[in-house]
Coordinates of C-alpha atoms in Angstrom, one line a residue:
Chain A
X1 CA 29.7 42.0 8.9
X2 CA 29.7 38.9 6.8
X3 CA 26.4 37.4 4.9
X4 CA 26.6 34.5 6.2
X5 CA 26.6 36.8 9.9
X6 CA 23.8 38.9 9.1
X7 CA 21.8 35.5 7.9
X8 CA 22.4 34.0 11.4
X9 CA 21.3 37.7 13.7
X10 CA 17.8 37.8 10.9
X11 CA 17.3 33.8 11.9
X12 CA 17.8 34.5 15.6
X13 CA 15.7 37.6 15.2
X14 CA 12.5 36.1 13.9
X15 CA 12.7 32.8 16.1
X16 CA 13.2 35.5 19.0
X17 CA 10.4 37.6 19.0
X18 CA 7.7 35.3 17.0
X19 CA 6.8 34.6 20.1
X20 CA 6.0 37.9 21.3
X21 CA 2.5 37.8 18.9
X22 CA 1.8 34.5 20.4
X23 CA 2.1 35.8 24.3
X24 CA -0.3 38.8 23.3
X25 CA -3.2 36.5 21.3
X26 CA -2.6 34.9 24.9
X27 CA -3.5 38.2 27.4
X28 CA -5.8 39.3 24.8
X29 CA -7.9 36.0 24.9
X30 CA -7.6 35.0 27.8
X31 CA -7.0 31.9 25.9
X32 CA -4.4 29.0 25.8
X33 CA -6.9 25.9 25.5
X34 CA -4.7 24.8 22.0
X35 CA -2.0 25.5 22.9
X36 CA 0.5 22.2 24.7
X37 CA 1.4 22.5 27.9
X38 CA 4.0 19.6 27.6
X39 CA 5.1 22.0 24.3
X40 CA 5.7 24.5 26.6
X41 CA 7.7 22.1 29.7
X42 CA 10.3 20.8 27.0
X43 CA 10.5 24.5 25.4
X44 CA 11.1 25.8 28.3
X45 CA 13.6 22.7 29.5
X46 CA 15.7 22.8 26.2
X47 CA 16.0 26.9 25.5
X48 CA 17.1 27.0 29.4
X49 CA 20.2 24.3 28.5
X50 CA 20.3 26.6 25.1
X51 CA 21.5 29.7 27.6
X52 CA 23.5 27.6 29.7
X53 CA 25.7 26.3 26.5
X54 CA 25.9 29.9 25.7
X55 CA 27.0 31.0 28.9
X56 CA 29.3 28.4 29.3
X57 CA 30.9 29.0 25.5
X58 CA 30.1 33.2 26.3
X59 CA 28.4 33.3 22.7
X60 CA 26.6 36.8 23.4
X61 CA 24.4 35.8 20.5
X62 CA 23.0 32.7 22.0
X63 CA 22.6 33.5 25.7
X64 CA 20.8 37.2 24.3
X65 CA 18.2 35.4 21.5
X66 CA 17.3 32.2 24.4
X67 CA 17.6 34.2 26.8
X68 CA 15.2 37.2 25.7
X69 CA 12.9 33.5 24.0
X70 CA 12.9 32.1 27.6
X71 CA 12.0 35.2 29.0
X72 CA 8.3 35.4 26.3
X73 CA 8.0 31.5 27.2
X74 CA 7.9 31.3 30.2
X75 CA 5.8 34.2 30.6
X76 CA 3.9 31.7 27.9
X77 CA 3.9 28.9 30.3
X78 CA 2.2 31.4 33.6
X79 CA -0.7 32.2 31.3
X80 CA -1.4 28.7 30.1
X81 CA -1.2 27.5 33.6
X82 CA -2.8 30.4 35.1
X83 CA -5.8 30.7 31.7
X84 CA -6.3 26.7 32.4
Chain B
X9 CA 31.7 14.1 23.8
X10 CA 32.7 16.7 26.1
X11 CA 30.5 18.2 28.7
X12 CA 29.3 21.5 26.7
X13 CA 28.6 19.3 23.4
X14 CA 26.3 16.6 25.2
X15 CA 24.8 20.2 26.7
X16 CA 24.2 21.6 23.2
X17 CA 22.9 17.8 21.6
X18 CA 20.3 17.6 25.1
X19 CA 18.9 21.0 24.3
X20 CA 18.9 21.0 20.7
X21 CA 16.8 17.1 21.0
X22 CA 14.3 19.6 23.3
X23 CA 13.6 22.0 21.8
X24 CA 13.5 20.5 18.4
X25 CA 11.0 17.3 19.6
X26 CA 8.5 19.9 22.2
X27 CA 6.8 20.9 19.0
X28 CA 5.5 16.9 18.2
X29 CA 3.0 17.2 21.2
X30 CA 1.8 20.6 20.0
X31 CA 1.6 19.2 16.6
X32 CA -0.5 16.1 18.2
X33 CA -2.1 18.1 20.4
X34 CA -4.2 20.3 17.2
X35 CA -4.4 16.9 15.4
X36 CA -6.2 15.5 17.6
X37 CA -8.8 18.1 19.0
X38 CA -9.0 19.7 15.3
X39 CA -8.4 23.2 16.8
X40 CA -5.8 25.2 17.0
X41 CA -7.4 28.8 18.1
X42 CA -4.8 29.6 20.4
X43 CA -1.9 28.9 18.1
X44 CA -0.8 32.7 16.7
X45 CA -0.6 32.8 12.8
X46 CA 1.7 35.7 13.3
X47 CA 3.8 33.5 15.8
X48 CA 4.1 30.5 13.2
X49 CA 4.4 32.5 10.2
X50 CA 7.9 34.5 11.7
X51 CA 9.4 31.2 13.5
X52 CA 8.4 29.2 10.1
X53 CA 10.8 32.2 8.5
X54 CA 13.3 32.0 11.6
X55 CA 14.1 28.7 11.7
X56 CA 14.2 28.5 7.2
X57 CA 16.9 30.9 7.6
X58 CA 18.5 28.4 10.3
X59 CA 18.5 25.8 8.2
X60 CA 20.3 28.2 4.9
X61 CA 22.4 29.2 8.0
X62 CA 23.2 25.8 8.5
X63 CA 23.9 24.9 5.1
X64 CA 26.5 27.4 4.7
X65 CA 28.5 26.5 7.2
X66 CA 27.5 22.7 6.6
X67 CA 27.2 21.9 10.4
X68 CA 24.7 18.7 10.4
X69 CA 23.8 20.3 14.5
X70 CA 22.0 23.0 12.8
X71 CA 21.0 21.3 9.7
X72 CA 19.7 18.4 11.8
X73 CA 17.8 20.6 14.6
X74 CA 16.4 23.1 12.3
X75 CA 15.2 20.8 9.4
X76 CA 13.3 18.7 11.7
X77 CA 11.7 21.6 13.5
X78 CA 10.8 23.4 10.3
X79 CA 8.9 20.3 9.3
X80 CA 6.9 20.0 12.3
X81 CA 6.1 23.6 12.2
X82 CA 4.9 23.8 8.7
X83 CA 2.9 20.9 9.4
X84 CA 1.5 22.8 12.5
X85 CA 0.8 25.7 10.1
X86 CA -0.5 24.0 7.6
X87 CA -3.5 22.7 10.8
X88 CA -3.5 26.0 11.6
X89 CA -5.1 26.6 8.3
X90 CA -6.7 24.1 8.2
X91 CA -8.8 24.6 11.5
X92 CA -9.2 28.1 11.3

């Protein structure tokens, strides 16, 4: 694997799994007051389009990164609505 | 412009500018208690690597989307530290 591919993989891993501590924080504190609902709607919509984009191109890294990111952020959205 | 490029551009615009309402929310409420500090560190680090990745590839869409996303999220990180 070349340097640039490795760089992209590390970048994708960092941005994808950064949402796990956010999810766990809301889960534990049962509070999501400061997390913007508008951000979650726009972000989830955008990530869903990225996922469709990846499926069209059959690009596994785009599908994987955005699939996992969407999974985490849909749970964050559900928790945001639940703890409103 | 073909459909798939348009889809990617809409996706990039949605995910990039989703952070603006989050930034404004923290700015207005002066509270970021529920926003995960660990998420912000990992996300900013990941977006910085995506930006370097785009610069290496001279890929303007990756540079623009991640440059603006990094700009918004660094301000969110500063506000998170300020209102801790």
